[in-house]
Amino acid sequence: MAAASAPLTVYVPRDSSALSVGADEVAVAIAGEAARVGGDVTVVRNGSRGMYWLEPLVEVVTPAGRRAYGPVQPADAEGLVAAWRRDGAHPLDLGLTESLPYLKGQERLTFARVGITDPVSLDDYLAHGGYRGLERALTLSGEAIIKEVTDSGLRGRGGAAFPTGIKWKTVLDQPVERKYVTCNADEGDSGTFSDRMVMEGDPFVLIEGMTIAGIAVGATRGYIYLRVEYPHARVALLEAIEAATTAGYLGADVRGSGKAFHLELRIAAGAYICGEETSMLESLEGKRGEVRVRPPLPAIEGLFGAPTIVNNVISLASVPIILDRGAAHYRDFGMGRSRGTLPFQLAGNIKQGGLVEKAFGLTLRELLYEYGGGSASGRPIRAVQVGGPLGAYVPESDFDTPLDYEKFTEIGALLGHGGVVVFDDTVDMAQMARYAMEFCAIESCGKCTPCRIGSTRGVEVVDRIVAGENREPNMALLEELCDTMLNGSLCGLGGLTPYPVQSALKHFRADFEGVRPPSQRDSRS
Ligand SMILES: Cc1cc2nc3c(=O)[nH]c(=O)nc-3n(C[C@H](O)[C@H](O)[C@H](O)COP(=O)(O)O)c2cc1C
Ligand code: SF4
């Protein structure tokens, strides 16, 4: 592969998932071994490629492209360095990274650079097409920028799928001087990690997206509200913000345009409800994270009473490529009203967990089996929760539904932030319904009655059903309670908790009635 003395460039991820399985130790071991044998080896810390079952995934640069090895342990360093100085053959060799089926079939637009560049190197970002979107935006009027975003069909990736361009236009149209751009990086949904992966693996793309948003609507200040459990994202973002400021991509005069955009990082309060946009604004203002009554919308009266863009990380990080390649390029991906791509996150009982960015339209079954490889336990997949803890449980009979906002609504489910949590046939869905109510009870901000009281009553009712106490009347009561929460809650926490509960009741009723066939019961319990 390389002459024994030829310089080598080796990539070892700095992503949290890779760090959790020893990537730092692997990087140290490879550098140490290279020094020991007198080799010229540069170790670059990249983002993750999103194939988590292979982490730490180490790549080495070859004339044919990057070659992947994994999962690598520190003890493998000696053998790997020796292999790289010969022909590269090694038991952990996976072949050329780009040819791995999991990556090859993906359509990476937002994640185009994640895993490829050094996340905190501005030079690397620029060398891979970074800041071309902002350079173009600086030649356009606010209206023209927003038209591009609207025409691209981009809808909010934080869960509600609201058209991003319409939100920005509302902020642009407010005749006041002080406006803000805020990024919702609270990422509280179970099984989701795409925001974190972008912030750790390509923080400049988020910074660029926020800067374009600020230039478009006339906001001169932005805040990233970052989940407190993301210390590595914090480090990457702070380094990137500093580099962007030093190079004039942020600050009082963005690239000599005469337009200002300052960006600050704020650490979140550590509550699920602080991801709800109005709670997030309260928390950013230094108050308790409690939901605000709407109207007024944040776009009209948001942070400190000023018109404010609130967007998810992925929404904002998708903007640079839209401005760079044009609205039509982005809109050409997807189906129906779901345009572009969504970075799906595979988690739970799945063999190949990780990130799959694909155009809307592939089916859930394709995602689960062609990418995920089926369940990790090898047992049949029984239910899949899509869209976080407030998402419906999708049964096997609906696995052929295309991943599309409207198609999911038709089956009583939601795509949300694209998190997919998998359960095999040992799952007890009555307990999952109970968990949904319990989660809501714990995380409720307490402002409205259906959620604050209803969720606690919900736990009690499920317990009575499972215990066989007045089962039918209690089933009816649970349905009624769900209806009240759905229609009477002030925000999505109480308003969407019925989704997992009702879907469990609809598709997995036997679990509530204690009549599940023994073949489906967990043999471990
Ligand atoms: C209980 C609750 C939690 C939420 N958590 C998040 C979150 O962690 N991140 C996020 O981007 N949106 C979250 N949302 C959605 C936000 O309220 C809001 O719709 C979103 O940030 C808007 O950005 P987007 O249009 O780019 O999706 C949550 C909503 C609810 C009701
Ligand atoms: S639904 Fe729950 S979290 Fe939302 S405002 Fe009401 S009490 Fe608060």
PDB file of N, CA and C in Angstrom, residues 428-518:
ATOM      1  N   ASP A 428     -42.936  -5.677  25.565  1.00  0.00           N
ATOM      2  CA  ASP A 428     -44.284  -5.648  26.139  1.00  0.00           C
ATOM      3  C   ASP A 428     -44.850  -4.255  25.885  1.00  0.00           C
ATOM      4  N   MET A 429     -45.788  -4.155  24.950  1.00  0.00           N
ATOM      5  CA  MET A 429     -46.251  -2.839  24.523  1.00  0.00           C
ATOM      6  C   MET A 429     -47.129  -2.142  25.558  1.00  0.00           C
ATOM      7  N   ALA A 430     -47.722  -2.889  26.461  1.00  0.00           N
ATOM      8  CA  ALA A 430     -48.487  -2.234  27.534  1.00  0.00           C
ATOM      9  C   ALA A 430     -47.502  -1.461  28.425  1.00  0.00           C
ATOM     10  N   GLN A 431     -46.339  -2.052  28.656  1.00  0.00           N
ATOM     11  CA  GLN A 431     -45.330  -1.359  29.458  1.00  0.00           C
ATOM     12  C   GLN A 431     -44.770  -0.147  28.716  1.00  0.00           C
ATOM     13  N   MET A 432     -44.690  -0.235  27.393  1.00  0.00           N
ATOM     14  CA  MET A 432     -44.201   0.915  26.616  1.00  0.00           C
ATOM     15  C   MET A 432     -45.230   2.051  26.681  1.00  0.00           C
ATOM     16  N   ALA A 433     -46.519   1.698  26.659  1.00  0.00           N
ATOM     17  CA  ALA A 433     -47.562   2.728  26.785  1.00  0.00           C
ATOM     18  C   ALA A 433     -47.488   3.371  28.166  1.00  0.00           C
ATOM     19  N   ARG A 434     -47.258   2.544  29.173  1.00  0.00           N
ATOM     20  CA  ARG A 434     -47.118   3.065  30.535  1.00  0.00           C
ATOM     21  C   ARG A 434     -45.933   4.008  30.605  1.00  0.00           C
ATOM     22  N   TYR A 435     -44.833   3.600  29.932  1.00  0.00           N
ATOM     23  CA  TYR A 435     -43.618   4.418  29.946  1.00  0.00           C
ATOM     24  C   TYR A 435     -43.861   5.794  29.305  1.00  0.00           C
ATOM     25  N   ALA A 436     -44.673   5.809  28.225  1.00  0.00           N
ATOM     26  CA  ALA A 436     -44.965   7.081  27.552  1.00  0.00           C
ATOM     27  C   ALA A 436     -45.656   8.041  28.525  1.00  0.00           C
ATOM     28  N   MET A 437     -46.628   7.516  29.264  1.00  0.00           N
ATOM     29  CA  MET A 437     -47.350   8.348  30.246  1.00  0.00           C
ATOM     30  C   MET A 437     -46.402   8.778  31.371  1.00  0.00           C
ATOM     31  N   GLU A 438     -45.567   7.872  31.809  1.00  0.00           N
ATOM     32  CA  GLU A 438     -44.642   8.178  32.903  1.00  0.00           C
ATOM     33  C   GLU A 438     -43.632   9.246  32.475  1.00  0.00           C
ATOM     34  N   PHE A 439     -43.143   9.098  31.238  1.00  0.00           N
ATOM     35  CA  PHE A 439     -42.192  10.079  30.700  1.00  0.00           C
ATOM     36  C   PHE A 439     -42.835  11.464  30.704  1.00  0.00           C
ATOM     37  N   CYS A 440     -44.079  11.522  30.246  1.00  0.00           N
ATOM     38  CA  CYS A 440     -44.798  12.804  30.191  1.00  0.00           C
ATOM     39  C   CYS A 440     -44.984  13.368  31.598  1.00  0.00           C
ATOM     40  N   ALA A 441     -45.302  12.496  32.555  1.00  0.00           N
ATOM     41  CA  ALA A 441     -45.507  12.960  33.934  1.00  0.00           C
ATOM     42  C   ALA A 441     -44.205  13.552  34.498  1.00  0.00           C
ATOM     43  N   ILE A 442     -43.088  12.901  34.196  1.00  0.00           N
ATOM     44  CA  ILE A 442     -41.798  13.367  34.721  1.00  0.00           C
ATOM     45  C   ILE A 442     -41.364  14.663  34.041  1.00  0.00           C
ATOM     46  N   GLU A 443     -41.603  14.751  32.724  1.00  0.00           N
ATOM     47  CA  GLU A 443     -41.068  15.886  31.959  1.00  0.00           C
ATOM     48  C   GLU A 443     -42.040  17.055  31.821  1.00  0.00           C
ATOM     49  N   SER A 444     -43.295  16.873  32.238  1.00  0.00           N
ATOM     50  CA  SER A 444     -44.293  17.939  32.093  1.00  0.00           C
ATOM     51  C   SER A 444     -43.823  19.231  32.760  1.00  0.00           C
ATOM     52  N   CYS A 445     -44.054  20.370  32.088  1.00  0.00           N
ATOM     53  CA  CYS A 445     -43.673  21.651  32.702  1.00  0.00           C
ATOM     54  C   CYS A 445     -44.716  22.074  33.717  1.00  0.00           C
ATOM     55  N   GLY A 446     -45.891  21.431  33.685  1.00  0.00           N
ATOM     56  CA  GLY A 446     -46.915  21.657  34.702  1.00  0.00           C
ATOM     57  C   GLY A 446     -47.866  22.796  34.423  1.00  0.00           C
ATOM     58  N   LYS A 447     -47.741  23.421  33.252  1.00  0.00           N
ATOM     59  CA  LYS A 447     -48.552  24.610  33.008  1.00  0.00           C
ATOM     60  C   LYS A 447     -50.020  24.296  32.709  1.00  0.00           C
ATOM     61  N   CYS A 448     -50.286  23.143  32.075  1.00  0.00           N
ATOM     62  CA  CYS A 448     -51.697  22.861  31.771  1.00  0.00           C
ATOM     63  C   CYS A 448     -52.140  21.517  32.366  1.00  0.00           C
ATOM     64  N   THR A 449     -53.426  21.445  32.674  1.00  0.00           N
ATOM     65  CA  THR A 449     -53.963  20.315  33.438  1.00  0.00           C
ATOM     66  C   THR A 449     -53.968  18.979  32.696  1.00  0.00           C
ATOM     67  N   PRO A 450     -54.377  18.943  31.400  1.00  0.00           N
ATOM     68  CA  PRO A 450     -54.439  17.629  30.738  1.00  0.00           C
ATOM     69  C   PRO A 450     -53.102  16.891  30.791  1.00  0.00           C
ATOM     70  N   CYS A 451     -52.018  17.645  30.670  1.00  0.00           N
ATOM     71  CA  CYS A 451     -50.693  17.022  30.670  1.00  0.00           C
ATOM     72  C   CYS A 451     -50.221  16.756  32.103  1.00  0.00           C
ATOM     73  N   ARG A 452     -50.308  17.752  32.952  1.00  0.00           N
ATOM     74  CA  ARG A 452     -49.762  17.624  34.322  1.00  0.00           C
ATOM     75  C   ARG A 452     -50.467  16.523  35.108  1.00  0.00           C
ATOM     76  N   ILE A 453     -51.810  16.553  35.076  1.00  0.00           N
ATOM     77  CA  ILE A 453     -52.581  15.569  35.848  1.00  0.00           C
ATOM     78  C   ILE A 453     -52.846  14.313  35.009  1.00  0.00           C
ATOM     79  N   GLY A 454     -53.158  14.548  33.718  1.00  0.00           N
ATOM     80  CA  GLY A 454     -53.544  13.436  32.850  1.00  0.00           C
ATOM     81  C   GLY A 454     -52.477  12.367  32.742  1.00  0.00           C
ATOM     82  N   SER A 455     -51.223  12.782  32.673  1.00  0.00           N
ATOM     83  CA  SER A 455     -50.158  11.783  32.481  1.00  0.00           C
ATOM     84  C   SER A 455     -50.024  10.890  33.720  1.00  0.00           C
ATOM     85  N   THR A 456     -50.172  11.466  34.903  1.00  0.00           N
ATOM     86  CA  THR A 456     -50.094  10.670  36.137  1.00  0.00           C
ATOM     87  C   THR A 456     -51.277   9.711  36.223  1.00  0.00           C
ATOM     88  N   ARG A 457     -52.471  10.218  35.879  1.00  0.00           N
ATOM     89  CA  ARG A 457     -53.658   9.337  35.859  1.00  0.00           C
ATOM     90  C   ARG A 457     -53.466   8.245  34.809  1.00  0.00           C
ATOM     91  N   GLY A 458     -52.807   8.594  33.700  1.00  0.00           N
ATOM     92  CA  GLY A 458     -52.573   7.632  32.628  1.00  0.00           C
ATOM     93  C   GLY A 458     -51.753   6.444  33.105  1.00  0.00           C
ATOM     94  N   VAL A 459     -50.712   6.718  33.883  1.00  0.00           N
ATOM     95  CA  VAL A 459     -49.875   5.634  34.432  1.00  0.00           C
ATOM     96  C   VAL A 459     -50.746   4.719  35.287  1.00  0.00           C
ATOM     97  N   GLU A 460     -51.595   5.336  36.115  1.00  0.00           N
ATOM     98  CA  GLU A 460     -52.438   4.543  37.020  1.00  0.00           C
ATOM     99  C   GLU A 460     -53.426   3.671  36.247  1.00  0.00           C
ATOM    100  N   VAL A 461     -54.018   4.244  35.190  1.00  0.00           N
ATOM    101  CA  VAL A 461     -55.003   3.489  34.417  1.00  0.00           C
ATOM    102  C   VAL A 461     -54.331   2.300  33.729  1.00  0.00           C
ATOM    103  N   VAL A 462     -53.140   2.527  33.139  1.00  0.00           N
ATOM    104  CA  VAL A 462     -52.445   1.404  32.477  1.00  0.00           C
ATOM    105  C   VAL A 462     -52.149   0.315  33.512  1.00  0.00           C
ATOM    106  N   ASP A 463     -51.724   0.720  34.699  1.00  0.00           N
ATOM    107  CA  ASP A 463     -51.438  -0.278  35.744  1.00  0.00           C
ATOM    108  C   ASP A 463     -52.679  -1.103  36.077  1.00  0.00           C
ATOM    109  N   ARG A 464     -53.834  -0.433  36.134  1.00  0.00           N
ATOM    110  CA  ARG A 464     -55.075  -1.158  36.458  1.00  0.00           C
ATOM    111  C   ARG A 464     -55.433  -2.127  35.333  1.00  0.00           C
ATOM    112  N   ILE A 465     -55.234  -1.681  34.076  1.00  0.00           N
ATOM    113  CA  ILE A 465     -55.560  -2.556  32.930  1.00  0.00           C
ATOM    114  C   ILE A 465     -54.675  -3.798  32.973  1.00  0.00           C
ATOM    115  N   VAL A 466     -53.388  -3.576  33.182  1.00  0.00           N
ATOM    116  CA  VAL A 466     -52.440  -4.703  33.178  1.00  0.00           C
ATOM    117  C   VAL A 466     -52.744  -5.666  34.332  1.00  0.00           C
ATOM    118  N   ALA A 467     -53.207  -5.094  35.456  1.00  0.00           N
ATOM    119  CA  ALA A 467     -53.537  -5.941  36.616  1.00  0.00           C
ATOM    120  C   ALA A 467     -54.882  -6.653  36.440  1.00  0.00           C
ATOM    121  N   GLY A 468     -55.575  -6.341  35.329  1.00  0.00           N
ATOM    122  CA  GLY A 468     -56.843  -7.013  35.057  1.00  0.00           C
ATOM    123  C   GLY A 468     -58.015  -6.439  35.831  1.00  0.00           C
ATOM    124  N   GLU A 469     -57.862  -5.222  36.361  1.00  0.00           N
ATOM    125  CA  GLU A 469     -58.928  -4.571  37.147  1.00  0.00           C
ATOM    126  C   GLU A 469     -59.907  -3.870  36.211  1.00  0.00           C
ATOM    127  N   ASN A 470     -61.149  -4.249  36.189  1.00  0.00           N
ATOM    128  CA  ASN A 470     -62.158  -3.602  35.325  1.00  0.00           C
ATOM    129  C   ASN A 470     -61.563  -3.270  33.957  1.00  0.00           C
ATOM    130  N   ARG A 471     -61.055  -4.278  33.295  1.00  0.00           N
ATOM    131  CA  ARG A 471     -60.232  -4.015  32.112  1.00  0.00           C
ATOM    132  C   ARG A 471     -60.941  -3.179  31.036  1.00  0.00           C
ATOM    133  N   GLU A 472     -62.134  -3.592  30.621  1.00  0.00           N
ATOM    134  CA  GLU A 472     -62.796  -2.884  29.514  1.00  0.00           C
ATOM    135  C   GLU A 472     -63.114  -1.437  29.861  1.00  0.00           C
ATOM    136  N   PRO A 473     -63.749  -1.152  31.035  1.00  0.00           N
ATOM    137  CA  PRO A 473     -63.998   0.259  31.372  1.00  0.00           C
ATOM    138  C   PRO A 473     -62.703   1.067  31.465  1.00  0.00           C
ATOM    139  N   ASN A 474     -61.638   0.453  31.955  1.00  0.00           N
ATOM    140  CA  ASN A 474     -60.374   1.189  32.059  1.00  0.00           C
ATOM    141  C   ASN A 474     -59.740   1.435  30.686  1.00  0.00           C
ATOM    142  N   MET A 475     -59.944   0.484  29.768  1.00  0.00           N
ATOM    143  CA  MET A 475     -59.477   0.699  28.384  1.00  0.00           C
ATOM    144  C   MET A 475     -60.192   1.927  27.809  1.00  0.00           C
ATOM    145  N   ALA A 476     -61.506   1.973  28.017  1.00  0.00           N
ATOM    146  CA  ALA A 476     -62.294   3.095  27.489  1.00  0.00           C
ATOM    147  C   ALA A 476     -61.839   4.402  28.145  1.00  0.00           C
ATOM    148  N   LEU A 477     -61.529   4.318  29.439  1.00  0.00           N
ATOM    149  CA  LEU A 477     -61.074   5.515  30.159  1.00  0.00           C
ATOM    150  C   LEU A 477     -59.726   5.998  29.606  1.00  0.00           C
ATOM    151  N   LEU A 478     -58.856   5.037  29.283  1.00  0.00           N
ATOM    152  CA  LEU A 478     -57.544   5.407  28.741  1.00  0.00           C
ATOM    153  C   LEU A 478     -57.706   6.104  27.387  1.00  0.00           C
ATOM    154  N   GLU A 479     -58.612   5.561  26.578  1.00  0.00           N
ATOM    155  CA  GLU A 479     -58.876   6.191  25.266  1.00  0.00           C
ATOM    156  C   GLU A 479     -59.379   7.622  25.460  1.00  0.00           C
ATOM    157  N   GLU A 480     -60.277   7.786  26.421  1.00  0.00           N
ATOM    158  CA  GLU A 480     -60.864   9.105  26.671  1.00  0.00           C
ATOM    159  C   GLU A 480     -59.806  10.090  27.192  1.00  0.00           C
ATOM    160  N   LEU A 481     -58.952   9.570  28.056  1.00  0.00           N
ATOM    161  CA  LEU A 481     -57.877  10.396  28.604  1.00  0.00           C
ATOM    162  C   LEU A 481     -56.933  10.853  27.489  1.00  0.00           C
ATOM    163  N   CYS A 482     -56.631   9.919  26.583  1.00  0.00           N
ATOM    164  CA  CYS A 482     -55.764  10.261  25.444  1.00  0.00           C
ATOM    165  C   CYS A 482     -56.413  11.368  24.615  1.00  0.00           C
ATOM    166  N   ASP A 483     -57.715  11.239  24.410  1.00  0.00           N
ATOM    167  CA  ASP A 483     -58.431  12.234  23.618  1.00  0.00           C
ATOM    168  C   ASP A 483     -58.343  13.615  24.277  1.00  0.00           C
ATOM    169  N   THR A 484     -58.491  13.639  25.596  1.00  0.00           N
ATOM    170  CA  THR A 484     -58.413  14.916  26.332  1.00  0.00           C
ATOM    171  C   THR A 484     -57.011  15.519  26.225  1.00  0.00           C
ATOM    172  N   MET A 485     -55.992  14.684  26.395  1.00  0.00           N
ATOM    173  CA  MET A 485     -54.613  15.194  26.323  1.00  0.00           C
ATOM    174  C   MET A 485     -54.305  15.704  24.916  1.00  0.00           C
ATOM    175  N   LEU A 486     -54.752  14.925  23.925  1.00  0.00           N
ATOM    176  CA  LEU A 486     -54.499  15.277  22.522  1.00  0.00           C
ATOM    177  C   LEU A 486     -55.093  16.636  22.175  1.00  0.00           C
ATOM    178  N   ASN A 487     -56.326  16.845  22.608  1.00  0.00           N
ATOM    179  CA  ASN A 487     -57.033  18.061  22.197  1.00  0.00           C
ATOM    180  C   ASN A 487     -56.949  19.212  23.195  1.00  0.00           C
ATOM    181  N   GLY A 488     -56.551  18.915  24.437  1.00  0.00           N
ATOM    182  CA  GLY A 488     -56.605  19.975  25.442  1.00  0.00           C
ATOM    183  C   GLY A 488     -55.254  20.460  25.942  1.00  0.00           C
ATOM    184  N   SER A 489     -54.162  19.868  25.473  1.00  0.00           N
ATOM    185  CA  SER A 489     -52.848  20.276  25.991  1.00  0.00           C
ATOM    186  C   SER A 489     -52.349  21.524  25.288  1.00  0.00           C
ATOM    187  N   LEU A 490     -51.534  22.253  26.023  1.00  0.00           N
ATOM    188  CA  LEU A 490     -51.024  23.519  25.501  1.00  0.00           C
ATOM    189  C   LEU A 490     -49.888  23.312  24.501  1.00  0.00           C
ATOM    190  N   CYS A 491     -49.117  22.268  24.668  1.00  0.00           N
ATOM    191  CA  CYS A 491     -48.012  22.034  23.728  1.00  0.00           C
ATOM    192  C   CYS A 491     -47.922  20.556  23.379  1.00  0.00           C
ATOM    193  N   GLY A 492     -46.916  20.253  22.550  1.00  0.00           N
ATOM    194  CA  GLY A 492     -46.766  18.905  22.011  1.00  0.00           C
ATOM    195  C   GLY A 492     -46.431  17.841  23.028  1.00  0.00           C
ATOM    196  N   LEU A 493     -45.929  18.184  24.208  1.00  0.00           N
ATOM    197  CA  LEU A 493     -45.580  17.118  25.155  1.00  0.00           C
ATOM    198  C   LEU A 493     -46.842  16.380  25.595  1.00  0.00           C
ATOM    199  N   GLY A 494     -47.796  17.124  26.145  1.00  0.00           N
ATOM    200  CA  GLY A 494     -49.067  16.497  26.508  1.00  0.00           C
ATOM    201  C   GLY A 494     -49.865  16.124  25.276  1.00  0.00           C
ATOM    202  N   GLY A 495     -49.728  16.941  24.221  1.00  0.00           N
ATOM    203  CA  GLY A 495     -50.544  16.756  23.018  1.00  0.00           C
ATOM    204  C   GLY A 495     -50.160  15.559  22.174  1.00  0.00           C
ATOM    205  N   LEU A 496     -48.908  15.111  22.283  1.00  0.00           N
ATOM    206  CA  LEU A 496     -48.471  13.992  21.447  1.00  0.00           C
ATOM    207  C   LEU A 496     -48.257  12.702  22.233  1.00  0.00           C
ATOM    208  N   THR A 497     -48.197  12.783  23.560  1.00  0.00           N
ATOM    209  CA  THR A 497     -48.022  11.558  24.356  1.00  0.00           C
ATOM    210  C   THR A 497     -49.069  10.491  24.008  1.00  0.00           C
ATOM    211  N   PRO A 498     -50.315  10.888  23.657  1.00  0.00           N
ATOM    212  CA  PRO A 498     -51.276   9.860  23.235  1.00  0.00           C
ATOM    213  C   PRO A 498     -50.830   9.044  22.021  1.00  0.00           C
ATOM    214  N   TYR A 499     -49.947   9.572  21.180  1.00  0.00           N
ATOM    215  CA  TYR A 499     -49.534   8.818  19.982  1.00  0.00           C
ATOM    216  C   TYR A 499     -48.958   7.448  20.344  1.00  0.00           C
ATOM    217  N   PRO A 500     -47.909   7.378  21.174  1.00  0.00           N
ATOM    218  CA  PRO A 500     -47.417   6.033  21.522  1.00  0.00           C
ATOM    219  C   PRO A 500     -48.457   5.202  22.248  1.00  0.00           C
ATOM    220  N   VAL A 501     -49.271   5.830  23.093  1.00  0.00           N
ATOM    221  CA  VAL A 501     -50.254   5.072  23.880  1.00  0.00           C
ATOM    222  C   VAL A 501     -51.342   4.507  22.967  1.00  0.00           C
ATOM    223  N   GLN A 502     -51.917   5.374  22.141  1.00  0.00           N
ATOM    224  CA  GLN A 502     -53.013   4.924  21.266  1.00  0.00           C
ATOM    225  C   GLN A 502     -52.532   3.905  20.236  1.00  0.00           C
ATOM    226  N   SER A 503     -51.304   4.106  19.730  1.00  0.00           N
ATOM    227  CA  SER A 503     -50.806   3.142  18.734  1.00  0.00           C
ATOM    228  C   SER A 503     -50.573   1.782  19.388  1.00  0.00           C
ATOM    229  N   ALA A 504     -50.111   1.797  20.634  1.00  0.00           N
ATOM    230  CA  ALA A 504     -49.923   0.511  21.339  1.00  0.00           C
ATOM    231  C   ALA A 504     -51.275  -0.171  21.552  1.00  0.00           C
ATOM    232  N   LEU A 505     -52.280   0.620  21.929  1.00  0.00           N
ATOM    233  CA  LEU A 505     -53.621   0.061  22.143  1.00  0.00           C
ATOM    234  C   LEU A 505     -54.210  -0.494  20.850  1.00  0.00           C
ATOM    235  N   LYS A 506     -53.972   0.235  19.760  1.00  0.00           N
ATOM    236  CA  LYS A 506     -54.563  -0.145  18.477  1.00  0.00           C
ATOM    237  C   LYS A 506     -53.896  -1.404  17.895  1.00  0.00           C
ATOM    238  N   HIS A 507     -52.575  -1.410  17.911  1.00  0.00           N
ATOM    239  CA  HIS A 507     -51.864  -2.483  17.202  1.00  0.00           C
ATOM    240  C   HIS A 507     -51.441  -3.653  18.100  1.00  0.00           C
ATOM    241  N   PHE A 508     -51.380  -3.421  19.384  1.00  0.00           N
ATOM    242  CA  PHE A 508     -50.832  -4.461  20.278  1.00  0.00           C
ATOM    243  C   PHE A 508     -51.756  -4.673  21.476  1.00  0.00           C
ATOM    244  N   ARG A 509     -53.049  -4.741  21.217  1.00  0.00           N
ATOM    245  CA  ARG A 509     -54.049  -4.799  22.291  1.00  0.00           C
ATOM    246  C   ARG A 509     -53.853  -6.031  23.188  1.00  0.00           C
ATOM    247  N   ALA A 510     -53.388  -7.105  22.566  1.00  0.00           N
ATOM    248  CA  ALA A 510     -53.217  -8.353  23.329  1.00  0.00           C
ATOM    249  C   ALA A 510     -52.298  -8.135  24.534  1.00  0.00           C
ATOM    250  N   ASP A 511     -51.336  -7.221  24.397  1.00  0.00           N
ATOM    251  CA  ASP A 511     -50.393  -6.983  25.501  1.00  0.00           C
ATOM    252  C   ASP A 511     -51.092  -6.381  26.720  1.00  0.00           C
ATOM    253  N   PHE A 512     -52.198  -5.664  26.468  1.00  0.00           N
ATOM    254  CA  PHE A 512     -52.941  -5.038  27.571  1.00  0.00           C
ATOM    255  C   PHE A 512     -53.901  -6.046  28.194  1.00  0.00           C
ATOM    256  N   GLU A 513     -54.242  -7.059  27.394  1.00  0.00           N
ATOM    257  CA  GLU A 513     -55.258  -8.010  27.844  1.00  0.00           C
ATOM    258  C   GLU A 513     -54.658  -9.271  28.439  1.00  0.00           C
ATOM    259  N   GLY A 514     -53.330  -9.304  28.456  1.00  0.00           N
ATOM    260  CA  GLY A 514     -52.647 -10.459  29.040  1.00  0.00           C
ATOM    261  C   GLY A 514     -52.853 -11.730  28.246  1.00  0.00           C
ATOM    262  N   VAL A 515     -53.118 -11.583  26.929  1.00  0.00           N
ATOM    263  CA  VAL A 515     -53.353 -12.794  26.129  1.00  0.00           C
ATOM    264  C   VAL A 515     -52.307 -12.953  25.018  1.00  0.00           C
ATOM    265  N   ARG A 516     -51.124 -12.401  25.222  1.00  0.00           N
ATOM    266  CA  ARG A 516     -50.084 -12.547  24.197  1.00  0.00           C
ATOM    267  C   ARG A 516     -49.629 -13.993  24.105  1.00  0.00           C
ATOM    268  N   PRO A 517     -49.460 -14.506  22.873  1.00  0.00           N
ATOM    269  CA  PRO A 517     -48.993 -15.887  22.760  1.00  0.00           C
ATOM    270  C   PRO A 517     -47.648 -16.067  23.454  1.00  0.00           C
ATOM    271  N   PRO A 518     -47.435 -17.218  24.124  1.00  0.00           N
ATOM    272  CA  PRO A 518     -46.184 -17.433  24.850  1.00  0.00           C
ATOM    273  C   PRO A 518     -44.955 -17.293  23.961  1.00  0.00           C
TER     274      PRO A 518
END
